[in-house]
Short mmCIF file of C-alpha atoms and ligand atoms in Angstrom, two decimals:
data_model
loop_
_atom_site.label_atom_id
_atom_site.label_comp_id
_atom_site.label_asym_id
_atom_site.label_seq_id
_atom_site.Cartn_x
_atom_site.Cartn_y
_atom_site.Cartn_z
CA MET T 1 -4.45 14.22 7.36
CA LYS T 2 -1.10 15.35 6.08
CA THR T 3 1.68 12.97 5.04
CA ALA T 4 4.37 12.92 2.45
CA ILE T 5 1.99 11.02 0.13
CA THR T 6 -0.92 13.40 0.59
CA GLU T 7 1.42 16.30 -0.13
CA MET T 8 3.12 14.62 -3.16
CA PHE T 9 -0.23 13.93 -4.90
CA GLY T 10 -2.61 16.46 -3.37
CA ILE T 11 -4.99 13.78 -2.04
CA LYS T 12 -7.11 13.59 1.10
CA TYR T 13 -6.04 10.27 2.53
CA PRO T 14 -2.65 8.43 2.11
CA ILE T 15 -4.41 5.34 0.86
CA ILE T 16 -3.33 3.97 -2.57
CA CYS T 17 -4.95 1.00 -4.24
CA GLY T 18 -2.59 -1.73 -5.47
CA ALA T 19 -2.68 -2.95 -9.06
CA MET T 20 -5.29 -5.66 -9.57
CA MET T 21 -5.53 -7.49 -12.93
CA TRP T 22 -9.07 -7.76 -14.23
CA LEU T 23 -10.44 -5.43 -11.50
CA CYS T 24 -8.59 -2.10 -11.65
CA LYS T 25 -10.35 -0.55 -14.59
CA PRO T 26 -11.69 3.00 -14.93
CA THR T 27 -14.82 2.64 -12.78
CA LEU T 28 -13.11 1.23 -9.67
CA CYS T 29 -10.07 3.48 -10.12
CA ALA T 30 -12.12 6.59 -10.34
CA ALA T 31 -14.32 5.56 -7.37
CA ILE T 32 -11.33 5.30 -5.05
CA SER T 33 -9.87 8.60 -6.28
CA ASN T 34 -13.17 10.34 -5.86
CA ALA T 35 -13.30 8.94 -2.31
CA GLY T 36 -10.09 10.76 -1.39
CA GLY T 37 -7.46 7.95 -2.03
CA MET T 38 -5.75 7.00 -5.22
CA GLY T 39 -7.23 4.39 -7.53
CA ASN T 40 -5.23 2.23 -9.79
CA LEU T 41 -5.57 1.61 -13.57
CA THR T 42 -3.78 -1.70 -14.19
CA ALA T 43 -2.08 -1.59 -17.62
CA ALA T 44 -2.01 -5.27 -18.33
CA ASN T 45 -5.84 -5.22 -18.76
CA TYR T 46 -5.10 -3.48 -22.08
CA GLU T 47 -3.11 -5.11 -24.84
CA THR T 48 -3.24 -2.25 -27.38
CA GLU T 49 -1.98 1.32 -27.26
CA GLU T 50 -5.39 2.65 -28.22
CA GLY T 51 -7.13 0.52 -25.52
CA PHE T 52 -4.72 1.66 -22.75
CA ARG T 53 -4.86 5.35 -23.74
CA ASN T 54 -8.64 5.21 -23.96
CA ALA T 55 -8.81 3.67 -20.52
CA ILE T 56 -6.80 6.63 -19.06
CA ARG T 57 -9.06 9.07 -20.80
CA GLU T 58 -12.17 7.24 -19.68
CA THR T 59 -10.93 7.34 -16.05
CA ARG T 60 -10.32 11.10 -16.41
CA LYS T 61 -13.99 11.53 -17.46
CA LEU T 62 -14.97 9.83 -14.17
CA THR T 63 -12.70 11.72 -11.81
CA ASP T 64 -10.51 14.84 -11.85
CA ARG T 65 -8.51 13.44 -8.96
CA PRO T 66 -5.03 11.75 -9.32
CA PHE T 67 -4.70 8.01 -9.85
CA MET T 68 -1.91 5.50 -10.31
CA VAL T 69 -1.21 3.17 -13.25
CA GLY T 70 -0.05 -0.35 -12.34
CA ILE T 71 2.59 -1.89 -14.61
CA THR T 72 3.78 -5.40 -13.89
CA ILE T 73 7.17 -6.15 -15.46
CA LEU T 74 7.47 -9.89 -15.33
CA PRO T 75 8.01 -12.52 -18.09
CA SER T 76 4.67 -13.12 -19.76
CA VAL T 77 3.49 -14.45 -23.15
CA ARG T 78 0.60 -12.02 -23.44
CA ILE T 79 2.29 -8.83 -22.10
CA THR T 80 5.75 -8.42 -23.71
CA ALA T 81 8.71 -6.14 -23.34
CA GLY T 82 7.19 -4.00 -26.12
CA HIS T 83 4.09 -3.49 -23.97
CA HIS T 84 6.09 -2.31 -20.99
CA GLN T 85 7.79 0.35 -23.16
CA MET T 86 4.35 1.36 -24.63
CA TYR T 87 2.76 1.63 -21.16
CA LEU T 88 5.59 3.83 -19.81
CA ARG T 89 5.54 6.01 -22.90
CA ILE T 90 1.81 6.58 -22.79
CA CYS T 91 1.92 7.31 -19.04
CA ALA T 92 4.45 10.08 -19.88
CA GLU T 93 2.49 11.33 -22.77
CA GLU T 94 -0.77 11.37 -20.88
CA LYS T 95 1.02 12.83 -17.76
CA VAL T 96 -0.63 10.40 -15.33
CA SER T 97 0.05 11.20 -11.61
CA GLY T 98 2.02 8.14 -10.75
CA ILE T 99 3.01 4.62 -11.67
CA GLU T 100 3.22 1.53 -9.50
CA VAL T 101 5.68 -0.97 -10.96
CA SER T 102 5.90 -4.55 -9.67
CA GLY T 103 8.45 -7.18 -10.77
CA ASP T 104 11.61 -6.01 -12.49
CA PRO T 105 12.85 -2.52 -11.99
CA VAL T 106 12.31 -0.08 -14.90
CA ASN T 107 16.06 0.84 -15.16
CA LYS T 108 17.10 -2.76 -15.66
CA ALA T 109 14.13 -4.25 -17.58
CA VAL T 110 13.23 -1.37 -19.80
CA GLY T 111 16.02 1.22 -19.56
CA PRO T 112 17.10 4.05 -17.26
CA GLU T 113 16.08 6.58 -20.04
CA TYR T 114 12.48 5.74 -19.28
CA ILE T 115 12.89 6.92 -15.68
CA ASP T 116 14.41 10.20 -17.05
CA MET T 117 11.37 10.47 -19.39
CA LEU T 118 8.94 10.07 -16.49
CA LYS T 119 10.81 12.60 -14.42
CA LYS T 120 10.70 15.16 -17.17
CA THR T 121 6.88 14.87 -17.44
CA GLY T 122 6.29 14.86 -13.66
CA VAL T 123 5.05 11.30 -13.45
CA LYS T 124 5.87 9.92 -9.95
CA LEU T 125 7.44 6.46 -10.00
CA PHE T 126 6.98 3.80 -7.27
CA HIS T 127 8.10 0.24 -7.03
CA LYS T 128 6.31 -2.53 -5.10
CA VAL T 129 9.15 -4.22 -3.21
CA GLY T 130 9.38 -7.24 -0.91
CA SER T 131 12.86 -6.69 0.48
CA VAL T 132 15.12 -3.98 1.81
CA ARG T 133 17.67 -4.46 -0.98
CA HIS T 134 14.99 -3.87 -3.67
CA ALA T 135 13.97 -0.69 -1.87
CA LEU T 136 17.51 0.51 -1.95
CA HIS T 137 17.82 -0.32 -5.60
CA ALA T 138 14.73 1.71 -6.37
CA GLN T 139 16.04 4.69 -4.48
CA LYS T 140 19.36 4.48 -6.26
CA ALA T 141 17.63 4.16 -9.65
CA GLY T 142 15.72 7.40 -9.12
CA TYR T 143 12.24 6.16 -8.16
CA ASP T 144 10.15 8.60 -6.07
CA GLY T 145 9.04 5.98 -3.56
CA ILE T 146 8.25 2.35 -2.84
CA TYR T 147 5.33 0.25 -1.69
CA ALA T 148 6.49 -2.16 1.00
CA ALA T 149 4.56 -5.38 0.33
CA GLY T 150 5.30 -8.50 2.24
CA ILE T 151 4.91 -12.24 1.65
CA GLU T 152 1.19 -12.18 2.12
CA GLU T 153 0.66 -10.27 -1.16
CA GLY T 154 1.18 -11.56 -4.66
CA GLY T 155 2.24 -8.78 -6.98
CA HIS T 156 6.08 -9.23 -6.97
CA PRO T 157 8.78 -11.81 -6.79
CA LEU T 158 9.06 -12.44 -3.04
CA ASP T 159 12.36 -11.90 -1.47
CA ASP T 160 12.82 -11.42 2.24
CA ASP T 161 9.95 -13.77 3.07
CA VAL T 162 8.53 -11.41 5.79
CA THR T 163 5.08 -9.86 6.12
CA THR T 164 4.29 -6.28 5.35
CA MET T 165 4.24 -5.39 9.10
CA VAL T 166 7.80 -6.61 9.49
CA LEU T 167 9.09 -5.35 6.18
CA THR T 168 8.00 -1.74 6.58
CA PRO T 169 10.10 -0.89 9.68
CA ARG T 170 12.98 -2.86 8.16
CA ILE T 171 12.96 -0.56 5.12
CA ALA T 172 12.72 2.52 7.30
CA GLY T 173 16.13 1.33 8.64
CA GLU T 174 18.43 4.16 9.84
CA ARG T 175 15.60 6.71 9.74
CA MET T 176 13.67 4.52 12.23
CA LYS T 177 16.65 4.62 14.65
CA GLN T 178 16.70 8.37 14.33
CA ALA T 179 13.04 8.49 15.16
CA TRP T 180 13.62 6.39 18.26
CA ASP T 181 16.42 8.78 19.29
CA ASP T 182 14.67 12.06 19.00
CA GLY T 183 11.01 10.89 19.27
CA ASP T 184 9.89 12.49 16.00
CA VAL T 185 7.33 9.99 14.77
CA ASP T 186 7.06 11.86 11.42
CA VAL T 187 10.63 10.94 10.49
CA ALA T 188 9.89 7.25 10.00
CA PRO T 189 7.63 4.42 11.22
CA MET T 190 8.75 3.71 14.71
CA MET T 191 7.16 0.34 15.23
CA VAL T 192 4.92 -2.07 13.41
CA GLY T 193 1.64 -0.69 14.64
CA GLN T 194 2.53 2.88 13.73
CA SER T 195 3.98 1.78 10.45
CA ILE T 196 0.57 0.63 9.29
CA GLY T 197 -1.24 3.52 11.06
CA LEU T 198 -3.03 1.47 13.70
CA ILE T 199 -1.92 3.40 16.81
CA GLN T 200 -3.85 6.61 17.23
CA ASP T 201 -4.35 6.14 20.96
CA VAL T 202 -1.43 7.21 23.11
CA PRO T 203 -2.56 7.23 26.79
CA THR T 204 -0.34 7.99 29.76
CA CYS T 205 1.01 5.02 31.76
CA LYS T 206 -1.58 5.62 34.53
CA GLU T 207 -4.43 5.73 32.04
CA LEU T 208 -3.15 2.63 30.35
CA LEU T 209 -2.80 0.56 33.48
CA GLU T 210 -6.25 1.64 34.84
CA ARG T 211 -7.78 0.74 31.44
CA MET T 212 -6.08 -2.72 31.47
CA VAL T 213 -7.33 -3.42 34.94
CA LYS T 214 -10.86 -2.16 34.16
CA GLU T 215 -11.08 -4.32 30.89
CA ALA T 216 -9.68 -7.36 32.76
CA GLU T 217 -12.33 -6.92 35.49
CA GLU T 218 -15.10 -6.46 32.92
CA THR T 219 -13.99 -9.59 31.05
CA LEU T 220 -13.93 -11.65 34.21
CA ARG T 221 -17.33 -10.32 35.28
CA GLU T 222 -18.77 -11.18 31.85
CA GLY T 223 -17.20 -14.69 31.88
CA LYS T 224 -18.46 -15.33 35.45
CA GLN T 225 -21.94 -14.23 34.44
CA ALA T 226 -21.83 -16.45 31.28
CA VAL T 227 -20.77 -19.51 33.41
CA LEU T 228 -23.57 -18.87 36.02
CA THR T 229 -26.15 -18.44 33.24
CA SER T 230 -25.17 -21.84 31.67
CA TRP T 231 -25.23 -23.58 35.11
CA LEU T 232 -28.70 -22.18 35.73
CA ARG T 233 -29.86 -23.29 32.16
CA TRP T 234 -28.69 -26.88 32.79
CA GLY T 235 -29.91 -26.98 36.38
CA ILE T 236 -26.44 -27.36 37.77
CA CYS T 237 -25.82 -26.14 41.37
CA PRO T 238 -22.12 -26.20 42.04
CA GLN T 239 -20.58 -25.82 45.36
CA ILE T 240 -18.90 -22.43 45.50
C1 FMN B 301 -7.37 -9.80 -7.58
C2 FMN B 301 -6.00 -9.28 -7.43
C3 FMN B 301 -5.21 -9.01 -8.60
C4 FMN B 301 -3.87 -8.52 -8.42
N1 FMN B 301 -3.26 -8.21 -9.54
C5 FMN B 301 -1.98 -7.58 -9.45
C6 FMN B 301 -1.23 -7.30 -10.61
O1 FMN B 301 -1.67 -7.48 -11.79
N2 FMN B 301 0.03 -6.75 -10.43
C7 FMN B 301 0.48 -6.48 -9.19
O2 FMN B 301 1.60 -5.92 -9.03
N3 FMN B 301 -0.21 -6.80 -8.00
C8 FMN B 301 -1.38 -7.39 -8.17
N4 FMN B 301 -2.05 -7.71 -7.00
C9 FMN B 301 -1.51 -7.41 -5.70
C10 FMN B 301 -2.00 -6.12 -5.12
O3 FMN B 301 -1.71 -4.99 -5.92
C11 FMN B 301 -1.49 -5.82 -3.71
O4 FMN B 301 -0.10 -5.68 -3.76
C12 FMN B 301 -1.92 -7.01 -2.75
O5 FMN B 301 -3.25 -7.27 -2.91
C13 FMN B 301 -1.54 -6.54 -1.32
O6 FMN B 301 -2.32 -5.54 -0.90
P1 FMN B 301 -3.52 -5.79 0.21
O7 FMN B 301 -2.81 -6.44 1.35
O8 FMN B 301 -4.01 -4.47 0.41
O9 FMN B 301 -4.45 -6.76 -0.47
C14 FMN B 301 -3.39 -8.24 -7.11
C15 FMN B 301 -4.13 -8.49 -6.04
C16 FMN B 301 -5.40 -9.00 -6.12
C17 FMN B 301 -6.20 -9.31 -4.92
#
């Protein structure tokens, strides 16, 4: 499988684990990366510089594959602005593969110089967004990509109040229109099913109609059989 994400990170599958407080620690992170996706090491699990750096190094002992670091930038008593700066600096120093930010954008909340610092060290920066306007902001600020995450998830301030299946094609925007025009499905997600990778089966119209009729007949046959069986069980003899 080859996508922009597999190419960017040199991974087998374009499947990236989202940040999870309390859960995304070295063992789970490395297991996902070793399986061909990208694990997540969630920074807020670590309150000290030493603890966070050790967690990155511990993950590296468990996998030589790339993984993401999750940094949530939201007001918190426990994790302060100083922590956000420290997490980003250590990610650059340790040259992690990528960062998933949720909440406030790095350029506004921490400073645009931090995006420059990550770029210089080759760390890819992604933002988890819930709206088209936040995706455009991330693009303008110099992020390398976004995670489209709709109202059903809980890692960012919700904005457009739509689900991921609706949000993803909305973010694809103009590129999606181009994909409709020239039929190049690699340009952008063309419809909700494709945007989440569900449609691998593209039959001809003839095959599709024949399959629909066959499945309908099978369903009716099974239904009729089930009704007859229950009639027999209860000793009912209806007039047919
Ligand atoms: C237990 C748990 C903890 C999470 N913690 C965070 C977090 O600390 N920061 C964050 O940005 N998202 C957090 N999330 C959201 C996930 O990263 C992800 O965006 C969300 O689960 C949607 O993805 P899914 O539909 O594959 O579950 C958490 C999700 C779960 C289930």
